[in-house]
């Protein structure tokens, strides 16, 4: 046990360093954890870091599952029900445009194999809901129909990502059917069972709600793994379905977040970073630069026209499109899935993670630099249509 | 001369100096004082964590403003306190436009040197883009 405690101390120390860095640099903790993990992997090497030890893999995997559940639970079900057509249209375009563009680029420009190219397409297709949400909140768009529609579209994009991850690479067999059937049964039963259970047993120190949710997520994760699929797929779907019930229990979500962000996801992102090969990136940066460019261009080409069709003013559409080019969480999950299942090698994995990290930073910096001051953009007042100016006297 | 003054307050030493200067001006001119504290989103945010950060940041800034309320009350200044979310320079300018203030007051050095290098100084951005007088307090 001494070795395990020593290793745990090392990983928590790295997580602490990453958390401090994220505060100083004002970046997401996951981003700094990936970078710290990369540096730790380069300095310490794989063996001392122990990234493939079973208990570390379990904590990391649990972190990914809970993180995607929480991400799914952030959707606003009412807003989605009201504008599902527009949200689905933008969301699907936002997924398929970079998926096709980046997969084609990986295959024909970089010479990657078929499966690796598909994985690249999936990893580059993601959108960070957080980035879009932060901007929507800043300008009050989150209270408008346009803002809610864009946010709902981001969830559809990420749903495309997890579905693609869960089904494209799984060998289609009886196991797949059983898995899909099991997920469907859970999807039907849980929105009814969960509130009933919580109503009866919530609010106790023994945290029955947390244990119930973990039981559901781990069980479905096991079923997904048995079917050679990916555990984050059921986690995200269940999160979306429970958004109207569990998602509204703010205190429960806060406790769940503490467990996830405080203990579990550091293992995931540090581990993901530790597999990045700095020498490979330095020796051949073209792949990661190509991926980054393909992602931004294909996402913009796909989302911008659709946003304009739905009545968004020009500069707001460009700005929204730029923001939707970011995607850290699901991009990393997709890339690590590819490495773990032998779909991509370490060099390809490094290029993908570097592109994912860059896609979280570069579009945001461009948007910050180019579009300042954003309050001069035509903005919607809450409850009014798009396009009205609010510049003051 | 000034009927409405807006102070961007971030809890730093420079911000406190700026607040003291703004309060003094408000007393001298009989002006209304708008005290704005901006809960910043992460410059590179990510899913799930963002909502937690915004929530914590809001609570933190509300507590910052609570410390200032007795000071304005003691000087009998008509003060309005607000916490908004977003980028500080933008929210300051946006709020100034919204309330039609006559003067914006900001501190000089709220951000770390690294942040100023990477993202620019808030006071410089306010001076550059505000459509009204700006007082930068050093």
Coordinates of C-alpha atoms in Angstrom, one line a residue:
Chain A
X1 CA 0.0 0.0 0.0
X2 CA 3.0 2.3 0.6
X3 CA 3.6 2.5 -3.1
X4 CA 0.0 3.2 -3.9
X5 CA -0.2 6.1 -1.3
X6 CA 3.1 7.5 -2.6
X7 CA 1.8 7.5 -6.2
X8 CA -1.6 8.9 -5.1
X9 CA 0.3 11.7 -3.3
X10 CA 2.2 12.4 -6.6
X11 CA -0.9 12.6 -8.6
X12 CA -2.8 14.8 -6.2
X13 CA 0.3 17.0 -6.0
X14 CA 0.2 17.4 -9.8
X15 CA -3.5 18.1 -9.6
X16 CA -2.9 20.8 -7.0
X17 CA -0.2 22.4 -9.1
X18 CA -2.6 22.3 -12.1
X19 CA -5.4 23.9 -10.1
X20 CA -3.0 26.7 -8.9
X21 CA -1.9 27.3 -12.5
X22 CA -5.5 27.5 -13.7
X23 CA -6.2 30.2 -11.1
X24 CA -3.2 32.3 -12.0
X25 CA -3.8 31.9 -15.8
X26 CA -7.6 32.1 -15.6
X27 CA -8.0 28.9 -17.7
X28 CA -10.1 25.8 -17.2
X29 CA -8.6 23.4 -14.7
X30 CA -8.9 20.6 -17.3
X31 CA -6.7 22.5 -19.6
X32 CA -4.0 23.1 -17.0
X33 CA -4.3 19.4 -15.9
X34 CA -3.6 18.2 -19.5
X35 CA -0.6 20.5 -19.8
X36 CA 0.8 19.5 -16.3
X37 CA 0.2 15.8 -17.2
X38 CA 2.1 16.3 -20.5
X39 CA 5.0 17.9 -18.6
X40 CA 4.9 15.2 -16.0
X41 CA 5.0 12.5 -18.6
X42 CA 7.9 14.1 -20.4
X43 CA 9.9 14.7 -17.2
X44 CA 9.1 11.6 -15.1
X45 CA 8.3 9.1 -17.8
X46 CA 5.5 6.6 -18.0
X47 CA 6.7 4.0 -15.5
X48 CA 7.2 6.3 -12.5
X49 CA 3.9 8.0 -13.2
X50 CA 2.0 4.8 -13.2
X51 CA -0.7 6.0 -15.6
X52 CA -1.7 2.5 -16.5
X53 CA -2.2 1.2 -13.0
X54 CA -5.7 -0.2 -12.5
X55 CA -6.8 2.1 -9.7
X56 CA -5.7 5.2 -11.6
X57 CA -7.5 4.0 -14.7
X58 CA -10.6 3.4 -12.6
X59 CA -10.5 6.9 -11.0
X60 CA -9.9 8.5 -14.4
X61 CA -12.7 6.5 -16.1
X62 CA -15.1 7.4 -13.3
X63 CA -14.1 11.0 -13.7
X64 CA -14.9 11.0 -17.4
X65 CA -18.3 9.3 -16.8
X66 CA -19.4 11.7 -14.1
X67 CA -18.1 14.7 -16.1
X68 CA -20.1 13.8 -19.1
X69 CA -23.2 13.1 -17.0
X70 CA -22.9 16.6 -15.5
X71 CA -22.3 18.1 -18.9
X72 CA -25.5 16.4 -20.2
X73 CA -27.5 17.5 -17.1
X74 CA -26.8 21.2 -17.9
X75 CA -29.2 21.3 -20.8
X76 CA -32.4 23.3 -20.5
X77 CA -35.1 20.8 -21.4
X78 CA -37.8 23.4 -21.8
X79 CA -35.8 25.6 -24.1
X80 CA -34.9 22.5 -26.2
X81 CA -38.5 21.3 -26.4
X82 CA -39.5 24.8 -27.7
X83 CA -36.8 25.1 -30.3
X84 CA -35.7 21.6 -31.0
X85 CA -35.9 22.0 -34.8
X86 CA -33.6 25.0 -35.0
X87 CA -31.3 23.6 -32.2
X88 CA -31.1 20.2 -34.0
X89 CA -30.3 21.8 -37.3
X90 CA -27.5 24.0 -36.0
X91 CA -26.2 21.2 -33.7
X92 CA -26.1 18.6 -36.4
X93 CA -24.4 20.9 -38.9
X94 CA -22.0 21.9 -36.2
X95 CA -21.2 18.2 -35.7
X96 CA -21.1 16.9 -39.3
X97 CA -19.2 19.8 -40.9
X98 CA -16.0 19.4 -38.8
X99 CA -16.5 15.6 -38.6
X100 CA -16.5 15.3 -42.4
X101 CA -13.9 18.0 -42.9
X102 CA -11.4 16.8 -40.4
X103 CA -11.9 13.1 -41.2
X104 CA -11.3 13.9 -44.9
X105 CA -8.3 16.1 -44.0
X106 CA -6.8 13.4 -41.8
X107 CA -7.3 10.8 -44.5
X108 CA -6.2 12.7 -47.6
X109 CA -3.9 15.4 -46.3
X110 CA -2.2 13.6 -43.4
X111 CA -2.4 10.0 -44.8
X112 CA -4.0 8.6 -41.7
X113 CA -5.9 5.3 -41.9
X114 CA -9.7 5.1 -42.2
X115 CA -10.5 4.4 -38.5
X116 CA -8.0 7.0 -37.3
X117 CA -9.4 9.6 -39.6
X118 CA -12.9 8.9 -38.3
X119 CA -11.7 9.3 -34.8
X120 CA -10.0 12.5 -35.7
X121 CA -13.3 13.7 -37.2
X122 CA -15.1 12.9 -34.0
X123 CA -12.5 14.5 -31.7
X124 CA -12.6 17.7 -33.8
X125 CA -16.4 17.9 -34.0
X126 CA -17.0 18.9 -30.4
X127 CA -18.2 22.2 -29.0
X128 CA -17.6 23.5 -25.6
X129 CA -21.0 24.5 -24.1
X130 CA -19.1 26.4 -21.4
X131 CA -17.6 28.9 -23.8
X132 CA -20.8 29.6 -25.5
X133 CA -22.7 29.7 -22.2
X134 CA -20.2 32.2 -20.7
X135 CA -20.7 34.6 -23.6
X136 CA -24.5 34.2 -23.6
X137 CA -24.5 35.0 -19.9
X138 CA -22.4 38.0 -20.4
X139 CA -24.8 39.7 -22.8
X140 CA -28.0 38.3 -21.4
X141 CA -28.4 36.1 -24.5
X142 CA -29.0 33.2 -22.1
X143 CA -32.4 34.6 -21.4
X144 CA -33.4 35.0 -25.1
X145 CA -34.7 32.5 -27.5
X146 CA -31.7 32.9 -29.7
X147 CA -29.3 32.2 -26.9
X148 CA -31.2 29.2 -25.6
X149 CA -31.4 27.8 -29.1
X150 CA -27.6 28.1 -29.6
X151 CA -26.9 26.5 -26.2
X152 CA -29.3 23.6 -27.0
X153 CA -27.5 23.2 -30.4
X154 CA -24.2 22.8 -28.5
X155 CA -25.7 19.8 -26.7
X156 CA -26.8 18.2 -29.9
X157 CA -23.3 18.6 -31.3
X158 CA -21.8 16.9 -28.3
X159 CA -24.5 14.2 -28.4
X160 CA -23.3 13.5 -32.0
X161 CA -19.8 13.2 -30.7
X162 CA -20.7 10.7 -27.9
X163 CA -23.0 8.7 -30.2
X164 CA -20.3 8.6 -32.9
X165 CA -17.7 7.5 -30.3
X166 CA -20.1 4.9 -28.8
X167 CA -21.3 3.3 -32.0
X168 CA -18.9 3.9 -35.0
X169 CA -16.1 1.9 -33.5
X170 CA -18.1 -0.8 -31.7
X171 CA -18.3 -4.0 -33.8
X172 CA -22.0 -4.3 -34.6
X173 CA -23.2 -7.5 -32.9
X174 CA -25.9 -8.9 -30.6
X175 CA -24.0 -7.2 -27.8
X176 CA -24.5 -3.8 -29.4
X177 CA -28.3 -4.5 -29.6
X178 CA -28.4 -5.5 -26.0
X179 CA -26.5 -2.4 -25.0
X180 CA -28.8 -0.1 -27.0
X181 CA -31.9 -1.9 -25.6
X182 CA -30.6 -1.5 -22.1
X183 CA -29.9 2.1 -22.6
X184 CA -33.3 2.7 -24.1
X185 CA -34.9 0.9 -21.1
X186 CA -33.0 3.1 -18.7
X187 CA -33.9 6.2 -20.7
X188 CA -37.6 5.4 -20.3
X189 CA -37.5 4.3 -16.7
X190 CA -35.1 6.7 -15.1
X191 CA -36.9 10.0 -15.6
X192 CA -39.8 8.4 -13.7
X193 CA -37.9 6.3 -11.1
X194 CA -35.3 8.9 -10.1
X195 CA -37.6 11.6 -8.9
X196 CA -39.7 9.0 -7.0
X197 CA -36.6 7.6 -5.3
X198 CA -35.2 11.1 -4.5
X199 CA -38.5 12.2 -3.1
X200 CA -38.5 9.3 -0.7
X201 CA -34.9 9.2 0.3
X202 CA -33.2 12.5 -0.5
X203 CA -31.5 14.9 2.0
X204 CA -29.8 12.4 4.2
X205 CA -26.1 12.4 5.3
X206 CA -25.7 9.0 3.7
X207 CA -26.1 10.6 0.2
X208 CA -28.4 8.1 -1.3
X209 CA -28.9 10.3 -4.4
X210 CA -25.2 10.2 -5.2
X211 CA -25.0 6.4 -4.6
X212 CA -28.1 5.9 -6.8
X213 CA -26.7 7.9 -9.7
X214 CA -23.3 6.2 -9.4
X215 CA -25.0 2.8 -9.5
X216 CA -26.9 3.8 -12.7
X217 CA -23.8 5.3 -14.4
X218 CA -21.4 2.5 -13.5
X219 CA -23.9 -0.2 -14.4
X220 CA -24.6 1.4 -17.8
X221 CA -20.9 2.0 -18.2
X222 CA -20.2 -1.7 -17.6
X223 CA -22.9 -2.6 -20.2
X224 CA -21.3 -0.2 -22.7
X225 CA -17.8 -1.7 -22.1
X226 CA -19.2 -5.2 -22.4
X227 CA -20.6 -4.2 -25.9
X228 CA -17.2 -2.7 -26.8
X229 CA -18.8 0.7 -26.8
X230 CA -17.9 3.7 -24.6
X231 CA -19.2 4.5 -21.1
X232 CA -19.6 8.2 -21.7
X233 CA -22.3 7.6 -24.2
X234 CA -24.9 6.4 -21.7
X235 CA -23.6 8.9 -19.1
X236 CA -24.3 11.9 -21.4
X237 CA -27.7 10.5 -22.6
X238 CA -28.8 9.9 -19.0
X239 CA -27.5 13.3 -18.0
X240 CA -29.7 15.0 -20.6
X241 CA -32.7 12.9 -19.7
X242 CA -32.4 13.8 -16.0
X243 CA -31.6 17.5 -16.6
X244 CA -35.2 18.4 -15.8
X245 CA -35.2 16.6 -12.5
X246 CA -31.7 16.0 -11.1
X247 CA -30.3 18.9 -13.0
X248 CA -32.6 21.3 -11.2
X249 CA -31.5 20.1 -7.8
X250 CA -28.7 22.6 -7.4
X251 CA -27.4 21.4 -4.1
X252 CA -27.1 17.8 -5.4
X253 CA -25.3 19.0 -8.6
X254 CA -22.9 21.0 -6.5
X255 CA -22.0 18.0 -4.4
X256 CA -21.6 15.8 -7.5
X257 CA -19.4 18.5 -9.0
X258 CA -17.2 18.6 -5.9
X259 CA -16.6 14.9 -6.1
X260 CA -16.0 15.0 -9.9
X261 CA -13.8 18.1 -10.2
X262 CA -12.2 17.8 -6.8
X263 CA -11.1 14.1 -7.0
X264 CA -11.9 12.3 -10.2
X265 CA -11.4 14.4 -13.3
X266 CA -7.8 15.5 -12.3
X267 CA -6.8 11.8 -12.7
X268 CA -8.5 11.7 -16.1
X269 CA -6.9 14.9 -17.6
X270 CA -3.5 14.3 -16.0
X271 CA -3.5 10.8 -17.5
X272 CA -4.7 12.1 -20.8
X273 CA -1.9 14.7 -20.8
X274 CA 0.8 12.1 -19.8
X275 CA 0.3 10.2 -23.0
X276 CA 1.1 13.2 -25.2
X277 CA 4.5 12.9 -26.8
X278 CA 6.3 16.2 -26.8
X279 CA 9.1 15.0 -29.1
X280 CA 6.5 13.8 -31.6
X281 CA 4.7 17.2 -31.6
X282 CA 7.9 19.1 -31.9
X283 CA 9.2 16.9 -34.7
X284 CA 6.0 17.1 -36.7
X285 CA 3.8 19.9 -35.8
X286 CA 2.0 19.9 -39.2
X287 CA -0.6 17.4 -38.1
X288 CA -1.8 19.3 -35.1
X289 CA -1.7 22.6 -37.0
X290 CA -3.7 21.1 -39.8
X291 CA -6.2 19.6 -37.4
X292 CA -6.7 22.9 -35.7
X293 CA -7.2 24.8 -38.9
X294 CA -9.5 22.2 -40.4
X295 CA -11.6 22.3 -37.2
X296 CA -12.0 26.1 -37.1
X297 CA -12.6 26.4 -40.9
X298 CA -15.0 23.5 -41.2
X299 CA -16.9 24.5 -38.1
X300 CA -17.2 28.1 -39.3
X301 CA -18.3 27.0 -42.8
X302 CA -21.0 24.8 -41.3
X303 CA -22.4 26.9 -38.5
X304 CA -22.2 30.5 -39.9
X305 CA -24.7 30.0 -42.8
X306 CA -27.2 28.2 -40.6
X307 CA -26.9 30.9 -37.9
X308 CA -27.6 33.6 -40.5
X309 CA -30.6 31.6 -41.8
X310 CA -32.1 31.7 -38.3
X311 CA -31.8 35.5 -38.2
X312 CA -28.7 36.2 -36.3
X313 CA -26.9 39.4 -37.3
X314 CA -23.6 39.1 -39.2
X315 CA -21.1 39.9 -36.5
X316 CA -22.9 38.0 -33.8
X317 CA -23.0 35.0 -36.2
X318 CA -19.3 35.2 -36.8
X319 CA -18.6 35.6 -33.1
X320 CA -20.9 32.7 -32.1
X321 CA -19.3 30.5 -34.8
X322 CA -15.8 31.2 -33.6
X323 CA -16.8 30.3 -30.0
X324 CA -18.4 27.1 -31.2
X325 CA -15.0 26.0 -32.6
X326 CA -13.8 25.3 -29.1
X327 CA -14.1 21.9 -27.4
X328 CA -11.9 20.6 -24.7
X329 CA -13.7 18.0 -22.6
X330 CA -15.2 15.8 -25.4
X331 CA -12.2 16.3 -27.7
X332 CA -9.9 14.9 -25.0
X333 CA -12.3 12.0 -24.2
X334 CA -12.5 11.1 -27.9
X335 CA -8.8 11.2 -28.4
X336 CA -8.0 9.1 -25.3
X337 CA -10.7 6.6 -26.4
X338 CA -8.8 6.3 -29.7
X339 CA -5.5 5.7 -28.0
X340 CA -6.9 3.2 -25.5
X341 CA -8.6 1.2 -28.2
X342 CA -5.6 1.2 -30.6
X343 CA -7.4 3.3 -33.2
X344 CA -4.7 6.0 -33.2
X345 CA -1.0 5.7 -32.2
X346 CA 0.7 8.0 -29.8
X347 CA 1.9 10.4 -32.5
X348 CA -1.6 10.8 -33.8
X349 CA -3.0 11.0 -30.3
X350 CA -0.5 13.8 -29.5
X351 CA -1.6 15.8 -32.5
X352 CA -5.2 15.4 -31.7
X353 CA -4.9 16.5 -28.0
X354 CA -2.7 19.4 -29.0
X355 CA -5.3 20.5 -31.6
X356 CA -8.0 20.1 -29.0
X357 CA -6.1 22.2 -26.5
X358 CA -5.3 24.8 -29.1
X359 CA -9.0 24.8 -30.2
X360 CA -9.9 25.8 -26.6
X361 CA -7.5 28.7 -26.7
X362 CA -7.0 30.1 -30.2
X363 CA -10.6 30.9 -31.2
X364 CA -11.2 32.5 -27.8
X365 CA -8.1 34.7 -28.2
X366 CA -9.1 35.6 -31.7
X367 CA -12.7 36.5 -30.6
X368 CA -11.3 38.5 -27.7
X369 CA -8.8 40.4 -29.8
X370 CA -10.9 41.0 -32.9
X371 CA -14.3 41.7 -31.6
X372 CA -13.6 43.9 -28.6
X373 CA -15.6 45.7 -27.5
X374 CA -18.4 43.3 -27.9
X375 CA -21.0 45.4 -26.3
X376 CA -21.0 47.4 -29.5
X377 CA -22.3 44.3 -31.4
X378 CA -26.0 44.4 -32.1
X379 CA -27.4 42.5 -29.2
X380 CA -30.8 41.2 -28.3
X381 CA -32.5 42.7 -25.3
X382 CA -34.1 40.0 -23.2
X383 CA -37.4 39.0 -24.8
X384 CA -36.9 41.0 -28.0
X385 CA -35.8 39.8 -31.5
X386 CA -32.2 39.6 -32.7
X387 CA -30.5 42.6 -34.3
X388 CA -31.4 45.6 -32.1
X389 CA -28.6 48.0 -31.1
X390 CA -28.0 48.7 -27.5
X391 CA -25.1 51.0 -27.7
X392 CA -25.5 53.7 -25.1
X393 CA -25.5 57.5 -25.4
Chain B
X1 CA -20.4 68.8 -12.6
X2 CA -20.8 65.0 -12.2
X3 CA -24.3 63.7 -11.6
X4 CA -23.5 60.0 -12.0
X5 CA -20.2 58.3 -11.4
X6 CA -19.4 54.6 -12.0
X7 CA -16.5 52.9 -10.2
X8 CA -15.2 49.5 -11.4
X9 CA -14.2 47.7 -8.3
X10 CA -12.3 44.4 -8.2
X11 CA -11.2 44.2 -4.5
X12 CA -7.6 44.9 -5.2
X13 CA -5.5 47.7 -3.5
X14 CA -5.7 49.7 -6.7
X15 CA -9.4 49.2 -6.8
X16 CA -9.8 50.3 -3.3
X17 CA -7.9 53.5 -4.0
X18 CA -10.1 54.1 -7.0
X19 CA -13.2 53.6 -4.9
X20 CA -12.0 56.1 -2.3
X21 CA -11.4 58.6 -5.1
X22 CA -14.8 58.0 -6.6
X23 CA -16.5 58.3 -3.2
X24 CA -14.8 61.6 -2.6
X25 CA -15.9 62.9 -6.0
X26 CA -19.5 61.7 -5.4
X27 CA -19.6 63.6 -2.0
X28 CA -18.1 66.7 -3.6
X29 CA -20.5 66.8 -6.5
X30 CA -23.5 65.3 -4.8
X31 CA -23.4 62.6 -7.5
X32 CA -25.0 59.1 -7.5
X33 CA -22.4 56.4 -7.3
X34 CA -22.6 53.1 -9.3
X35 CA -20.3 50.5 -7.9
X36 CA -19.8 47.7 -10.3
X37 CA -17.9 44.5 -9.5
X38 CA -17.4 42.1 -12.4
X39 CA -17.4 38.3 -11.8
X40 CA -15.0 37.2 -14.5
X41 CA -15.5 34.1 -16.5
X42 CA -12.4 32.1 -17.2
X43 CA -10.6 33.3 -20.2
X44 CA -10.4 29.7 -21.5
X45 CA -13.4 28.0 -19.9
X46 CA -14.6 24.4 -20.1
X47 CA -17.8 22.5 -19.5
X48 CA -19.2 21.9 -16.0
X49 CA -16.6 23.9 -14.2
X50 CA -17.8 27.2 -15.7
X51 CA -21.1 27.3 -13.9
X52 CA -19.3 26.5 -10.6
X53 CA -16.8 29.3 -11.3
X54 CA -19.4 31.8 -12.1
X55 CA -21.4 30.9 -9.0
X56 CA -18.4 31.2 -6.7
X57 CA -17.2 34.4 -8.3
X58 CA -20.6 36.0 -7.9
X59 CA -20.7 35.2 -4.2
X60 CA -17.2 36.5 -3.8
X61 CA -17.9 39.8 -5.5
X62 CA -21.2 40.2 -3.5
X63 CA -19.1 39.9 -0.3
X64 CA -16.7 42.5 -1.7
X65 CA -19.4 45.0 -2.3
X66 CA -21.0 44.3 1.1
X67 CA -17.8 45.7 2.7
X68 CA -18.3 49.0 0.8
X69 CA -21.9 49.6 1.7
X70 CA -21.2 51.1 5.1
X71 CA -18.7 53.5 3.6
X72 CA -21.1 55.0 1.2
X73 CA -23.9 55.1 3.8
X74 CA -21.6 56.9 6.2
X75 CA -21.0 59.7 3.6
X76 CA -24.8 59.8 2.7
X77 CA -24.0 59.0 -0.9
X78 CA -26.8 57.5 -3.0
X79 CA -25.0 54.4 -4.1
X80 CA -26.1 51.4 -6.3
X81 CA -24.2 48.2 -6.0
X82 CA -24.1 45.6 -8.8
X83 CA -22.3 42.4 -9.7
X84 CA -22.3 41.5 -13.4
X85 CA -20.6 38.6 -15.2
X86 CA -18.2 38.8 -18.1
X87 CA -15.1 40.7 -19.1
X88 CA -14.4 43.7 -16.8
X89 CA -13.7 46.4 -19.4
X90 CA -16.7 45.5 -21.4
X91 CA -19.1 45.3 -18.5
X92 CA -17.8 48.6 -17.1
X93 CA -18.4 50.4 -20.5
X94 CA -21.7 48.6 -21.0
X95 CA -22.9 49.6 -17.5
X96 CA -21.7 53.1 -17.9
X97 CA -23.7 53.4 -21.2
X98 CA -26.7 51.8 -19.6
X99 CA -26.8 54.2 -16.7
X100 CA -25.7 57.2 -18.6
X101 CA -22.9 58.1 -16.2
X102 CA -20.8 61.2 -16.5
X103 CA -17.5 59.7 -15.3
X104 CA -16.0 56.3 -15.0
X105 CA -13.4 55.6 -12.3
X106 CA -11.0 52.6 -12.5
X107 CA -7.9 51.5 -10.7
X108 CA -4.7 51.1 -12.5
X109 CA -3.3 47.7 -11.6
X110 CA -5.9 45.1 -10.7
X111 CA -4.6 42.3 -12.9
X112 CA -1.3 40.4 -12.5
X113 CA 1.6 41.4 -14.7
X114 CA 1.3 38.2 -16.7
X115 CA -2.5 38.8 -17.3
X116 CA -1.8 42.4 -18.4
X117 CA 0.8 41.1 -20.8
X118 CA -1.4 38.5 -22.3
X119 CA -4.8 40.2 -22.2
X120 CA -4.2 43.8 -21.8
X121 CA -4.9 46.3 -19.0
X122 CA -8.5 46.7 -18.0
X123 CA -8.0 50.4 -17.4
X124 CA -6.4 50.9 -20.9
X125 CA -9.3 49.1 -22.5
X126 CA -11.8 51.2 -20.7
X127 CA -10.0 54.4 -21.7
X128 CA -9.7 53.2 -25.3
X129 CA -13.4 52.3 -25.8
X130 CA -15.4 54.4 -23.3
X131 CA -17.5 57.2 -24.8
X132 CA -17.3 59.3 -21.7
X133 CA -14.5 60.7 -19.3
X134 CA -12.4 58.1 -17.5
X135 CA -10.4 58.6 -14.4
X136 CA -7.6 56.1 -13.8
X137 CA -6.4 56.2 -10.2
X138 CA -2.8 55.1 -9.5

